[in-house]
Coordinates of C-alpha atoms in Angstrom, one line a residue:
Chain T
M534 CA 73.9 15.2 89.7
A535 CA 76.8 13.3 91.0
Q536 CA 76.3 13.9 94.5
D537 CA 72.7 12.8 93.4
L538 CA 73.2 9.9 92.5
G539 CA 76.1 9.1 95.5
S540 CA 73.5 10.1 98.3
R541 CA 70.5 7.9 96.5
L542 CA 72.8 4.7 96.3
A543 CA 73.9 5.4 100.0
S544 CA 70.2 5.6 101.2
S545 CA 69.5 2.3 99.3
E546 CA 69.7 -1.3 101.0
S547 CA 71.7 -3.6 100.3
P548 CA 70.4 -6.4 97.8
W549 CA 70.2 -9.4 101.0
A550 CA 68.1 -6.7 103.2
R551 CA 65.7 -6.2 100.3
G552 CA 65.5 -10.0 99.3
L553 CA 65.1 -10.3 102.8
R554 CA 62.5 -7.8 103.3
I555 CA 60.4 -9.5 100.1
L556 CA 61.1 -12.8 101.7
I557 CA 59.3 -12.3 105.0
R558 CA 56.2 -10.7 103.4
N559 CA 55.7 -13.7 101.6
R560 CA 53.6 -15.8 103.5
M561 CA 53.9 -19.1 101.7
A562 CA 57.4 -18.9 102.0
M563 CA 57.2 -18.2 105.9
A564 CA 54.5 -21.3 106.3
G565 CA 57.6 -23.3 104.8
A566 CA 60.3 -21.9 106.9
A567 CA 57.9 -22.7 110.2
V568 CA 57.5 -26.3 109.3
I569 CA 61.2 -26.5 108.8
L570 CA 61.8 -24.9 112.2
I571 CA 58.8 -27.5 113.4
W572 CA 61.1 -30.1 112.6
A573 CA 64.4 -28.7 113.8
V574 CA 63.2 -28.4 116.7
A575 CA 61.7 -31.9 116.6
A576 CA 65.2 -33.2 115.7
V577 CA 67.4 -31.1 118.4
A578 CA 64.6 -31.9 121.2
A579 CA 63.3 -35.1 120.4
P580 CA 64.2 -37.0 123.5
L581 CA 62.1 -34.4 125.3
I582 CA 58.8 -34.6 122.8
A583 CA 58.9 -37.9 122.1
P584 CA 57.0 -40.0 124.8
Y585 CA 58.8 -43.4 124.3
D586 CA 62.2 -44.3 123.0
A587 CA 62.6 -45.1 119.2
L588 CA 63.8 -48.5 120.1
S589 CA 62.3 -49.4 123.1
Q590 CA 59.7 -52.6 122.4
S591 CA 56.5 -53.6 124.2
V592 CA 55.0 -56.7 123.1
E593 CA 51.5 -56.4 124.4
D594 CA 51.3 -53.1 122.9
R595 CA 52.4 -54.0 119.0
L596 CA 50.4 -53.0 116.1
S597 CA 47.6 -50.8 118.2
P598 CA 46.2 -48.3 116.0
P599 CA 46.3 -44.7 117.3
S600 CA 44.9 -43.3 120.4
A601 CA 45.6 -41.5 123.2
Q602 CA 48.7 -43.1 124.7
H603 CA 50.4 -43.9 121.0
P604 CA 48.5 -40.9 119.1
F605 CA 50.5 -42.5 115.5
G606 CA 49.9 -46.3 116.8
T607 CA 52.4 -48.8 117.4
D608 CA 54.3 -50.6 115.1
E609 CA 54.9 -55.0 115.1
L610 CA 57.4 -54.6 117.3
G611 CA 55.2 -52.3 119.7
R612 CA 57.4 -49.3 119.3
D613 CA 55.7 -46.0 119.3
V614 CA 55.1 -44.7 115.9
F615 CA 55.1 -40.9 117.1
S616 CA 58.3 -41.2 118.8
R617 CA 60.0 -43.2 115.6
V618 CA 59.1 -40.3 113.1
V619 CA 60.1 -37.3 116.0
Y620 CA 63.5 -38.9 116.0
G621 CA 63.1 -39.6 112.5
A622 CA 64.1 -36.1 112.2
R623 CA 67.4 -36.5 113.2
I624 CA 68.2 -38.7 110.2
S625 CA 66.3 -36.9 107.2
L626 CA 67.2 -33.1 108.1
P627 CA 70.8 -33.7 108.7
V628 CA 71.0 -36.1 105.6
G629 CA 69.7 -33.5 103.6
L630 CA 71.3 -30.6 104.5
V631 CA 75.1 -32.6 104.4
V632 CA 74.0 -33.5 100.7
I633 CA 73.2 -30.1 100.0
L634 CA 76.2 -28.2 101.7
F635 CA 78.4 -30.7 100.6
S636 CA 77.3 -31.4 97.0
M637 CA 76.6 -27.1 96.8
L638 CA 80.9 -26.5 98.2
M639 CA 82.3 -29.2 96.1
G640 CA 80.1 -28.2 92.9
A641 CA 80.5 -24.4 93.4
S642 CA 84.1 -24.4 93.8
V643 CA 85.2 -26.6 91.2
G644 CA 82.2 -24.9 89.0
A645 CA 84.3 -21.4 90.1
L646 CA 87.6 -22.5 89.3
A647 CA 86.8 -24.4 86.2
G648 CA 85.1 -20.5 84.9
Y649 CA 87.5 -18.6 86.4
I650 CA 91.1 -20.9 85.5
G651 CA 89.1 -22.2 81.8
G652 CA 91.8 -24.0 79.4
V653 CA 91.8 -28.0 80.3
F654 CA 90.6 -28.0 83.5
D655 CA 87.2 -26.4 82.9
L656 CA 87.4 -28.9 79.8
L657 CA 87.6 -31.5 81.8
V658 CA 85.3 -31.1 84.8
M659 CA 82.9 -29.7 82.7
R660 CA 82.5 -33.1 80.4
L661 CA 82.9 -35.0 83.6
A662 CA 79.6 -33.2 84.7
D663 CA 77.5 -33.5 81.7
I664 CA 78.8 -37.5 81.8
T665 CA 76.8 -37.6 85.3
L666 CA 74.1 -35.5 84.2
A667 CA 73.5 -38.1 81.4
F668 CA 72.1 -40.3 84.0
P669 CA 69.0 -39.5 86.0
S670 CA 70.4 -38.7 89.2
I671 CA 68.7 -41.6 91.3
V672 CA 69.7 -44.4 88.7
L673 CA 72.9 -43.2 88.9
A674 CA 72.9 -43.2 92.9
L675 CA 71.1 -46.0 92.9
A676 CA 74.5 -47.9 91.4
I677 CA 76.9 -45.7 93.2
A678 CA 75.2 -46.8 96.5
S679 CA 74.7 -50.7 95.8
A680 CA 78.7 -50.5 94.4
L681 CA 79.7 -49.0 97.9
G682 CA 77.7 -51.2 100.0
P683 CA 74.3 -50.5 101.6
S684 CA 74.4 -47.8 104.5
L685 CA 73.1 -44.5 105.4
K686 CA 77.0 -42.9 105.3
N687 CA 77.2 -44.5 101.4
A688 CA 73.9 -43.6 100.5
L689 CA 75.2 -39.7 101.5
I690 CA 78.6 -40.0 99.5
A691 CA 76.3 -41.3 96.2
M692 CA 74.1 -38.7 96.4
I693 CA 76.9 -35.7 96.5
L694 CA 78.3 -37.5 94.0
V695 CA 75.5 -37.3 91.6
W696 CA 74.5 -34.0 92.7
W697 CA 77.7 -31.7 92.5
P698 CA 77.5 -31.6 88.7
E699 CA 74.2 -29.2 88.6
Y700 CA 75.8 -26.8 91.1
A701 CA 79.6 -26.8 89.2
R702 CA 77.6 -25.5 86.0
L703 CA 75.9 -23.0 87.7
M704 CA 78.6 -21.4 89.1
R705 CA 80.7 -21.8 86.3
G706 CA 78.1 -19.8 84.2
Q707 CA 78.0 -17.4 86.8
V708 CA 81.5 -16.9 87.0
L709 CA 81.9 -16.4 83.4
S710 CA 79.3 -13.6 83.6
V711 CA 81.3 -11.5 86.2
K712 CA 84.9 -12.3 85.5
N713 CA 85.5 -9.3 83.2
N714 CA 83.3 -7.0 85.0
E715 CA 85.4 -3.7 85.6
Y716 CA 85.6 -4.2 89.2
V717 CA 87.5 -7.8 88.7
T718 CA 89.7 -6.1 86.1
A719 CA 90.1 -2.8 88.3
A720 CA 91.1 -5.4 91.2
R721 CA 93.8 -7.3 89.1
S722 CA 95.0 -4.1 88.2
I723 CA 96.1 -3.0 91.5
G724 CA 97.7 -6.6 91.8
V725 CA 95.0 -8.7 94.1
S726 CA 96.2 -12.2 93.8
S727 CA 93.5 -14.5 92.2
G728 CA 92.3 -16.4 95.2
R729 CA 91.3 -13.2 96.5
I730 CA 89.6 -12.1 94.1
L731 CA 87.7 -15.1 93.9
A732 CA 86.8 -15.0 97.7
R733 CA 86.2 -11.5 98.0
H734 CA 84.9 -10.3 94.3
I735 CA 83.7 -12.9 92.3
I736 CA 82.2 -15.4 94.9
P737 CA 79.9 -12.6 97.0
N738 CA 78.5 -11.8 93.6
T739 CA 77.5 -15.1 92.2
S740 CA 76.2 -17.0 95.2
A741 CA 72.5 -16.2 95.0
P742 CA 71.4 -18.3 92.8
I743 CA 73.4 -20.8 94.1
V744 CA 71.9 -20.4 97.5
V745 CA 68.8 -20.1 96.2
K746 CA 69.0 -23.9 94.0
A747 CA 70.2 -25.0 97.3
S748 CA 67.2 -24.4 99.4
L749 CA 65.1 -25.7 96.1
D750 CA 67.1 -28.9 96.3
A751 CA 66.9 -29.4 100.3
G752 CA 63.0 -31.2 99.4
S753 CA 64.2 -33.1 96.6
A754 CA 67.6 -34.4 98.7
I755 CA 64.9 -35.7 101.6
L756 CA 63.1 -37.6 99.2
T757 CA 65.9 -39.3 97.7
I758 CA 67.4 -40.3 100.7
A759 CA 63.9 -41.6 101.9
A760 CA 63.6 -43.3 98.4
L761 CA 67.2 -44.8 99.0
S762 CA 66.3 -46.2 102.6
F763 CA 63.0 -47.4 101.2
I764 CA 64.6 -49.4 98.4
G765 CA 66.9 -50.6 101.3
L766 CA 70.0 -48.9 100.1
G767 CA 70.2 -46.0 103.3
A768 CA 69.2 -46.6 106.8
V769 CA 68.9 -49.9 107.9
P770 CA 66.4 -51.1 110.3
P771 CA 65.9 -50.6 113.2
T772 CA 66.9 -47.1 112.3
P773 CA 63.8 -44.6 113.0
E774 CA 64.5 -43.3 109.4
W775 CA 61.4 -42.1 107.3
G776 CA 61.7 -44.3 104.2
T777 CA 63.0 -47.4 106.5
M778 CA 59.7 -47.2 108.0
I779 CA 57.6 -47.0 105.2
S780 CA 59.2 -49.6 103.6
M781 CA 58.7 -52.1 106.7
G782 CA 54.8 -51.0 106.6
R783 CA 53.9 -51.4 103.4
F784 CA 51.5 -53.2 102.2
K785 CA 49.9 -53.6 105.5
F786 CA 46.8 -52.0 104.9
Y787 CA 45.0 -53.3 107.9
H788 CA 48.0 -51.0 110.0
W789 CA 47.7 -48.2 107.7
W790 CA 49.3 -45.9 110.4
L791 CA 52.8 -47.9 110.0
T792 CA 52.9 -46.0 106.9
A793 CA 51.1 -43.0 106.9
F794 CA 52.7 -40.8 109.8
P795 CA 56.1 -41.6 108.5
G796 CA 54.8 -40.2 104.9
L797 CA 53.2 -37.4 106.1
A798 CA 56.6 -36.3 108.0
V799 CA 58.1 -36.5 104.4
L800 CA 55.5 -34.7 102.7
S801 CA 55.6 -31.8 105.1
A802 CA 59.3 -31.5 105.0
V803 CA 59.7 -31.5 101.6
L804 CA 57.1 -28.9 101.1
G805 CA 58.3 -26.5 104.2
F806 CA 61.8 -26.8 101.4
N807 CA 59.7 -26.4 98.5
F808 CA 58.1 -23.5 99.7
L809 CA 60.8 -21.9 101.4
G810 CA 62.9 -22.3 98.0
D811 CA 60.4 -20.7 96.0
G812 CA 60.0 -17.5 98.4
L813 CA 64.0 -17.6 98.4
R814 CA 63.8 -17.8 94.3
D815 CA 61.5 -14.8 94.2
A816 CA 63.3 -12.3 96.9
F817 CA 66.7 -13.0 95.7
D818 CA 66.8 -14.5 92.3
P819 CA 64.1 -12.4 90.4
Q820 CA 65.6 -13.8 86.6
L821 CA 65.1 -17.7 87.7
R822 CA 61.5 -16.7 89.0
G823 CA 58.3 -18.5 87.1
T824 CA 61.1 -21.6 85.9
Chain N
M1085 CA 71.6 -24.3 58.2
G1086 CA 69.4 -27.3 56.7
L1087 CA 67.5 -29.5 59.3
S1088 CA 69.8 -32.7 58.4
V1089 CA 72.7 -31.2 59.0
H1090 CA 71.6 -29.9 62.4
I1091 CA 70.8 -33.6 62.9
I1092 CA 73.7 -35.1 61.7
R1093 CA 75.8 -32.7 64.2
R1094 CA 73.7 -34.1 67.1
L1095 CA 74.3 -37.3 66.3
L1096 CA 78.4 -37.2 66.4
L1097 CA 77.7 -35.6 69.6
I1098 CA 76.2 -38.9 70.9
I1099 CA 79.4 -40.7 70.4
P1100 CA 81.7 -38.7 73.2
M1101 CA 78.6 -38.9 75.5
L1102 CA 78.2 -42.6 74.8
I1103 CA 82.0 -42.9 75.2
G1104 CA 81.6 -40.9 79.0
I1105 CA 78.7 -42.9 80.2
T1106 CA 80.3 -46.3 79.4
L1107 CA 83.5 -44.9 81.6
L1108 CA 81.4 -43.9 84.1
T1109 CA 80.2 -46.9 84.8
F1110 CA 83.2 -49.0 83.9
T1111 CA 84.5 -46.5 87.1
V1112 CA 81.3 -47.1 89.1
S1113 CA 81.8 -51.2 88.6
H1114 CA 85.1 -50.5 89.6
L1115 CA 83.9 -48.9 92.7
V1116 CA 82.8 -51.9 94.4
P1117 CA 85.4 -52.5 97.7
S1118 CA 86.3 -55.8 97.0
D1119 CA 87.4 -58.3 94.2
P1120 CA 86.5 -56.9 91.0
L1121 CA 85.9 -60.1 89.8
V1122 CA 82.5 -60.1 92.4
V1123 CA 81.1 -57.5 90.4
I1124 CA 80.9 -60.2 87.3
V1125 CA 80.6 -63.7 88.6
S1126 CA 79.1 -62.7 92.4
E1127 CA 81.0 -64.3 95.4
K1128 CA 79.2 -67.4 95.7
A1129 CA 81.0 -68.7 92.3
L1130 CA 84.7 -67.2 93.7
D1131 CA 86.3 -70.9 94.3
Q1132 CA 85.0 -72.5 90.8
P1133 CA 88.2 -71.6 88.8
D1134 CA 86.5 -72.7 85.2
I1135 CA 83.9 -70.0 85.8
V1136 CA 86.8 -67.4 87.7
N1137 CA 89.4 -68.3 84.7
A1138 CA 86.6 -67.5 81.8
A1139 CA 85.6 -64.6 83.2
I1140 CA 89.1 -63.2 83.5
R1141 CA 89.5 -64.2 80.0
K1142 CA 86.0 -62.3 78.9
W1143 CA 86.5 -59.2 80.7
G1144 CA 90.4 -59.0 80.4
L1145 CA 91.0 -58.7 84.2
D1146 CA 94.4 -59.8 84.0
R1147 CA 95.1 -56.1 82.1
S1148 CA 95.5 -52.7 82.9
L1149 CA 92.4 -50.9 83.5
P1150 CA 92.6 -49.2 80.2
E1151 CA 92.5 -52.0 78.2
Q1152 CA 89.9 -53.7 80.7
Y1153 CA 87.9 -50.9 79.6
L1154 CA 88.4 -51.8 76.2
Y1155 CA 87.0 -55.4 76.5
Y1156 CA 84.3 -53.3 78.5
L1157 CA 83.6 -51.8 75.2
W1158 CA 84.0 -55.0 73.1
N1159 CA 81.6 -57.0 75.0
L1160 CA 79.3 -54.2 75.3
A1161 CA 79.1 -53.5 71.3
H1162 CA 78.2 -57.3 71.0
G1163 CA 75.2 -56.5 73.6
D1164 CA 77.1 -58.3 76.5
L1165 CA 75.9 -56.5 79.6
G1166 CA 77.0 -59.6 81.4
V1167 CA 75.1 -62.4 83.5
S1168 CA 72.7 -61.6 86.3
F1169 CA 73.8 -63.2 89.5
K1170 CA 69.8 -63.5 90.5
T1171 CA 68.2 -64.6 87.4
K1172 CA 71.5 -66.8 86.0
R1173 CA 70.5 -64.8 82.5
P1174 CA 72.0 -62.6 80.2
V1175 CA 71.4 -59.4 81.5
A1176 CA 70.4 -57.9 77.6
Q1177 CA 67.7 -61.1 77.9
D1178 CA 66.4 -60.0 81.2
L1179 CA 66.4 -56.0 79.7
A1180 CA 64.4 -57.0 76.9
Q1181 CA 62.2 -58.4 78.8
Y1182 CA 61.1 -56.0 81.1
L1183 CA 61.6 -53.1 78.9
P1184 CA 58.3 -53.4 77.6
A1185 CA 56.3 -53.0 80.7
T1186 CA 58.3 -49.9 81.5
V1187 CA 57.2 -48.3 77.7
E1188 CA 53.7 -48.7 78.1
L1189 CA 53.5 -47.7 81.7
G1190 CA 56.1 -44.1 80.7
L1191 CA 53.9 -43.9 77.9
A1192 CA 50.7 -44.3 79.9
S1193 CA 51.9 -41.6 82.7
L1194 CA 52.9 -39.2 79.7
F1195 CA 49.3 -39.3 78.3
F1196 CA 47.7 -38.6 81.5
A1197 CA 50.8 -36.2 82.5
L1198 CA 49.6 -34.2 78.9
A1199 CA 46.2 -34.8 79.0
F1200 CA 45.8 -33.3 82.5
G1201 CA 49.0 -31.0 83.0
L1202 CA 47.9 -28.6 79.6
P1203 CA 44.3 -27.9 80.3
L1204 CA 45.6 -27.3 83.7
G1205 CA 48.3 -25.2 82.9
I1206 CA 46.5 -23.3 80.3
M1207 CA 43.9 -22.3 82.3
A1208 CA 45.9 -21.2 85.1
A1209 CA 47.6 -19.1 83.1
I1210 CA 43.9 -17.3 81.1
K1211 CA 42.9 -17.2 84.3
A1212 CA 45.9 -16.1 86.4
G1213 CA 45.4 -15.2 90.3
S1214 CA 42.0 -17.4 90.1
W1215 CA 41.3 -20.3 91.6
V1216 CA 41.9 -22.3 88.9
D1217 CA 45.6 -21.1 89.2
H1218 CA 45.6 -21.9 92.9
F1219 CA 44.5 -25.2 92.6
A1220 CA 47.0 -26.0 89.5
R1221 CA 50.1 -24.9 91.9
F1222 CA 48.8 -27.0 94.7
I1223 CA 48.7 -30.0 92.6
S1224 CA 51.8 -29.3 90.9
L1225 CA 53.6 -28.9 94.3
L1226 CA 52.0 -32.5 95.9
G1227 CA 53.2 -33.6 92.5
A1228 CA 56.6 -32.1 93.1
S1229 CA 56.8 -33.0 97.1
M1230 CA 55.0 -36.3 97.4
P1231 CA 57.3 -39.4 97.6
P1232 CA 55.9 -41.8 94.7
F1233 CA 56.7 -44.6 96.9
W1234 CA 54.2 -43.4 99.6
S1235 CA 51.7 -41.8 97.3
G1236 CA 51.6 -45.3 95.7
L1237 CA 50.9 -46.8 98.4
M1238 CA 48.1 -44.6 100.3
A1239 CA 46.8 -45.0 96.2
L1240 CA 46.6 -48.7 96.7
F1241 CA 44.9 -48.3 100.4
V1242 CA 42.2 -46.0 99.6
F1243 CA 41.0 -47.2 96.0
Y1244 CA 41.8 -50.8 96.3
F1245 CA 41.9 -52.0 99.9
K1246 CA 39.1 -49.7 101.0
A1247 CA 36.7 -48.5 98.0
Q1248 CA 37.6 -51.6 96.2
I1249 CA 37.0 -49.8 92.9
L1250 CA 40.5 -50.6 91.3
P1251 CA 43.1 -53.5 91.2
G1252 CA 46.0 -54.1 93.4
P1253 CA 49.8 -55.0 92.1
G1254 CA 50.7 -56.3 89.2
R1255 CA 50.1 -55.4 85.4
I1256 CA 46.8 -58.0 84.5
D1257 CA 44.8 -60.1 86.9
T1258 CA 46.6 -63.4 88.3
R1259 CA 43.4 -65.4 87.2
M1260 CA 43.7 -64.2 83.8
I1261 CA 46.3 -65.9 81.4
T1262 CA 49.3 -63.4 80.2
P1263 CA 48.5 -62.1 76.8
T1264 CA 50.5 -63.3 74.2
T1265 CA 53.6 -61.2 73.9
I1266 CA 53.7 -59.5 70.3
T1267 CA 54.8 -56.1 71.2
G1268 CA 55.1 -56.5 75.1
L1269 CA 52.8 -53.7 75.4
H1270 CA 49.3 -55.7 77.3
L1271 CA 47.4 -53.0 75.8
V1272 CA 48.4 -53.7 72.2
D1273 CA 48.9 -57.3 72.8
T1274 CA 45.7 -57.5 74.1
L1275 CA 43.6 -56.0 70.9
L1276 CA 45.9 -57.5 68.6
V1277 CA 44.9 -61.1 69.6
G1278 CA 41.0 -59.4 70.1
D1279 CA 40.7 -60.3 74.0
M1280 CA 38.6 -57.5 75.4
N1281 CA 38.3 -58.6 78.5
A1282 CA 42.1 -58.8 79.1
F1283 CA 42.4 -55.4 77.8
A1284 CA 39.8 -54.0 80.0
D1285 CA 41.9 -55.9 83.3
A1286 CA 45.3 -53.9 82.0
L1287 CA 43.9 -51.1 81.5
H1288 CA 42.2 -50.8 84.5
H1289 CA 45.7 -51.9 86.4
L1290 CA 47.6 -49.6 84.6
I1291 CA 45.4 -46.6 86.3
L1292 CA 46.7 -46.2 89.5
P1293 CA 50.5 -46.7 88.6
S1294 CA 50.4 -44.3 85.6
V1295 CA 48.3 -41.9 87.9
I1296 CA 50.9 -41.9 90.4
L1297 CA 53.9 -41.8 88.3
G1298 CA 52.8 -39.5 86.1
W1299 CA 52.0 -36.9 88.6
F1300 CA 55.2 -35.7 88.9
T1301 CA 55.4 -34.6 85.0
L1302 CA 51.6 -33.5 85.6
A1303 CA 53.4 -30.5 87.6
L1304 CA 56.3 -30.1 85.4
V1305 CA 54.2 -29.4 82.1
C1306 CA 51.3 -27.6 84.1
R1307 CA 54.0 -25.2 85.6
I1308 CA 56.1 -24.5 82.6
T1309 CA 52.4 -24.1 80.1
R1310 CA 51.5 -21.6 82.7
S1311 CA 54.8 -19.8 82.8
S1312 CA 55.5 -19.8 78.8
L1313 CA 51.9 -18.9 77.8
L1314 CA 51.8 -16.2 80.7
E1315 CA 55.1 -14.9 79.0
V1316 CA 53.8 -15.2 75.1
L1317 CA 50.6 -13.6 76.1
R1318 CA 52.5 -9.9 77.0
M1319 CA 54.0 -10.3 73.4
D1320 CA 53.3 -7.3 70.7
Y1321 CA 52.4 -9.8 68.3
I1322 CA 49.5 -11.2 70.7
R1323 CA 48.7 -7.1 71.0
T1324 CA 48.4 -6.8 67.6
A1325 CA 46.2 -10.0 67.5
R1326 CA 43.6 -8.6 69.4
A1327 CA 43.8 -5.5 68.0
K1328 CA 43.1 -6.4 64.3
G1329 CA 39.6 -7.8 66.0
L1330 CA 40.7 -11.3 66.3
H1331 CA 38.5 -13.2 68.7
E1332 CA 40.0 -14.3 71.9
R1333 CA 39.8 -18.2 71.3
A1334 CA 41.7 -17.4 67.7
V1335 CA 44.2 -15.6 69.5
L1336 CA 45.0 -18.3 71.6
L1337 CA 44.7 -20.9 69.6
R1338 CA 46.8 -19.7 66.4
H1339 CA 49.0 -17.4 68.2
A1340 CA 50.0 -18.0 71.7
L1341 CA 49.6 -21.5 72.4
R1342 CA 52.2 -22.9 69.4
N1343 CA 54.5 -20.4 70.7
A1344 CA 54.2 -21.4 74.4
F1345 CA 54.5 -25.0 73.9
I1346 CA 58.1 -24.8 72.8
P1347 CA 59.2 -24.8 76.4
T1348 CA 56.8 -27.4 76.8
L1349 CA 58.4 -29.4 74.5
T1350 CA 61.9 -28.9 75.9
V1351 CA 61.0 -29.8 79.5
L1352 CA 59.6 -33.4 77.9
G1353 CA 63.4 -34.7 77.7
L1354 CA 63.7 -33.3 81.8
A1355 CA 60.3 -35.1 82.3
F1356 CA 62.0 -38.6 81.0
A1357 CA 64.2 -38.2 83.8
G1358 CA 61.4 -37.7 86.2
L1359 CA 60.0 -40.9 85.1
M1360 CA 62.7 -42.8 85.0
T1361 CA 63.1 -41.5 88.6
G1362 CA 59.7 -42.4 89.4
A1363 CA 59.0 -45.8 87.7
I1364 CA 61.7 -47.3 89.8
M1365 CA 59.5 -46.3 92.7
T1366 CA 56.2 -47.0 91.5
E1367 CA 57.3 -50.0 89.8
T1368 CA 58.2 -51.4 93.1
I1369 CA 55.1 -50.7 94.9
F1370 CA 52.8 -51.8 92.1
A1371 CA 55.0 -54.7 91.5
W1372 CA 55.0 -53.5 87.8
P1373 CA 57.8 -56.2 85.5
G1374 CA 59.8 -53.2 84.2
I1375 CA 63.5 -52.0 84.4
G1376 CA 62.8 -50.0 87.4
R1377 CA 61.8 -53.0 89.5
Y1378 CA 64.2 -54.7 88.0
A1379 CA 67.1 -52.2 88.9
V1380 CA 65.2 -52.1 92.7
E1381 CA 65.5 -55.7 93.0
S1382 CA 69.4 -56.0 91.6
A1383 CA 70.2 -53.0 93.5
A1384 CA 69.3 -54.8 97.1
N1385 CA 70.4 -58.0 96.1
L1386 CA 74.1 -56.5 95.1
D1387 CA 73.7 -58.3 91.8
Y1388 CA 76.1 -56.1 90.5
P1389 CA 75.9 -56.7 86.3
A1390 CA 72.3 -56.2 86.4
V1391 CA 72.2 -52.8 88.4
L1392 CA 75.2 -51.5 86.0
G1393 CA 73.6 -52.9 83.0
T1394 CA 70.3 -51.2 83.5
T1395 CA 71.7 -48.0 84.7
L1396 CA 73.7 -47.9 81.5
L1397 CA 70.5 -48.7 79.3
I1398 CA 68.5 -46.1 80.8
A1399 CA 71.3 -43.3 80.4
V1400 CA 71.6 -44.6 76.7
I1401 CA 67.4 -43.8 76.3
Y1402 CA 67.8 -40.3 77.8
I1403 CA 70.4 -39.4 75.5
F1404 CA 68.5 -40.4 73.0
I1405 CA 65.4 -38.7 74.1
N1406 CA 67.0 -35.4 74.7
L1407 CA 67.9 -35.9 70.9
L1408 CA 64.7 -36.2 69.6
V1409 CA 63.8 -33.3 71.9
D1410 CA 66.9 -31.4 70.2
V1411 CA 65.6 -32.1 66.8
L1412 CA 62.1 -31.4 67.0
Y1413 CA 63.1 -28.0 68.6
G1414 CA 65.0 -27.4 65.8
V1415 CA 62.4 -28.2 63.6
I1416 CA 59.6 -26.0 65.3
D1417 CA 62.0 -23.0 65.8
P1418 CA 64.7 -23.1 62.7
R1419 CA 66.4 -20.3 65.0
I1420 CA 68.0 -22.9 67.0
R1421 CA 69.8 -24.9 64.3
E1422 CA 72.0 -21.8 63.6
A1423 CA 73.0 -21.9 67.3

């Protein structure tokens, strides 16, 4: 009987492998991944894909509608909108990923420590998280970004400061739910250090929901950075950033291509991350499904 | 535990939250790299000693940080959020003027989101896997993925510029006389004075912004209603209701929906955050004179007292909405009061 169970366990695939298998069979998630891949390639190979430089101006070509030479038309300085949209991937994608990565690392480590140590540290950190979460995130980001001064870097800092608490809360809950499991007690009883217990036993067993949340949040991060730039608190002209481009073209209804294409770029990238995030959730975190 | 105890306990929990959010806005006001004076009197006024001295006295800038915070609280308690650099008026007065427009837009969006989101979510759950379900999923995904500042522009392009069936930005036609302010809500004020033309015009102007703003909430309402109704429909008491020969509509209306709406109600707190986020962008696009546009313009002008005042106001409203949701939750489900 015991041997039977042992052999069954040995032959069964790991949860990660099983999740990956479910993910690959999810068509929506794969479509999302494909869109993200396209944008990633566009970001890396922008100089090869874009027919023109993102900043080079050409007065005689200004505000020309989409054509064979300029598939997305040109803007008021004669810059090629298609090239600018392609170069825009070099900003939105990395910025979104950096925001998510730093919020996740900061939130998860603070949350893990709070859950593991408990006490005053836990109390202070979690109250700070509660307070931060009492603000709708973009409102607080707006205040912080304007206090720090308008720049892409400051918008990034503002977003990370606003986003980490959700990860901290999630990670803390996860750690609390596993820290009294037998394998942790066992590790502690044979003298394993706290740091090693956290790194080797607790974090690997609590990271799935964090990663899923990160992938679901990546789309919002791209949206938020575009929104902050649109307002004038993120990337500044002439940077080819999608939100800035939409802002520059707003209300120029006779020249609809100025806003339509950068907007579609934001929409497709966000949809891509949302599709992939949904798929990751279904594959790795069945408890969250349908929420 | 009685309902009143539940409410009192919730109210008491608000006090530490209020202290927390004021501490946070106070901290943000000290993030500004230059002189803290710049946050209060703007750079231009720095060479006017009488203004500077008055500000130092009023906000306790010559005291220690904890004392400055107490000055800040004292001023807040008297409704003093500072003076806007741009409008030169007290921020509290500005906010009072702009809040009704946001409330009107927010309520209209919420109405739109519930009127379409609930039926869509219910249909999607009853006919899970059908084309209605897929359609609902598509609409929700778009709502969650579309930048509202872009969809607003596109909607204006299609319905105002091209088709010319809906009015452009603004709350009311510029050729119309602005309605007398009674409640500040144009729809209510025009009705009160009996000006049906102005009422129709205000209603027309409300359509596009509230659809764009409400879309995100619609997505939220639709998804939550669908998933919670699906869950409820699997419950034993639903099977019992069906087994005793109850008509399907009665099962749905009397047994399933009532229970399925509880999660929908709780996300309305979340929906408010979404509405505020969207209002910031939607109001900017639709030249809607509310606190969202005020926040954006102030932020772009680095008008710190106005930005921080708006931030604080929104956070306070957010806390009270969540309180209301908590209380309602306790009313609907007595088990919550025990927790």
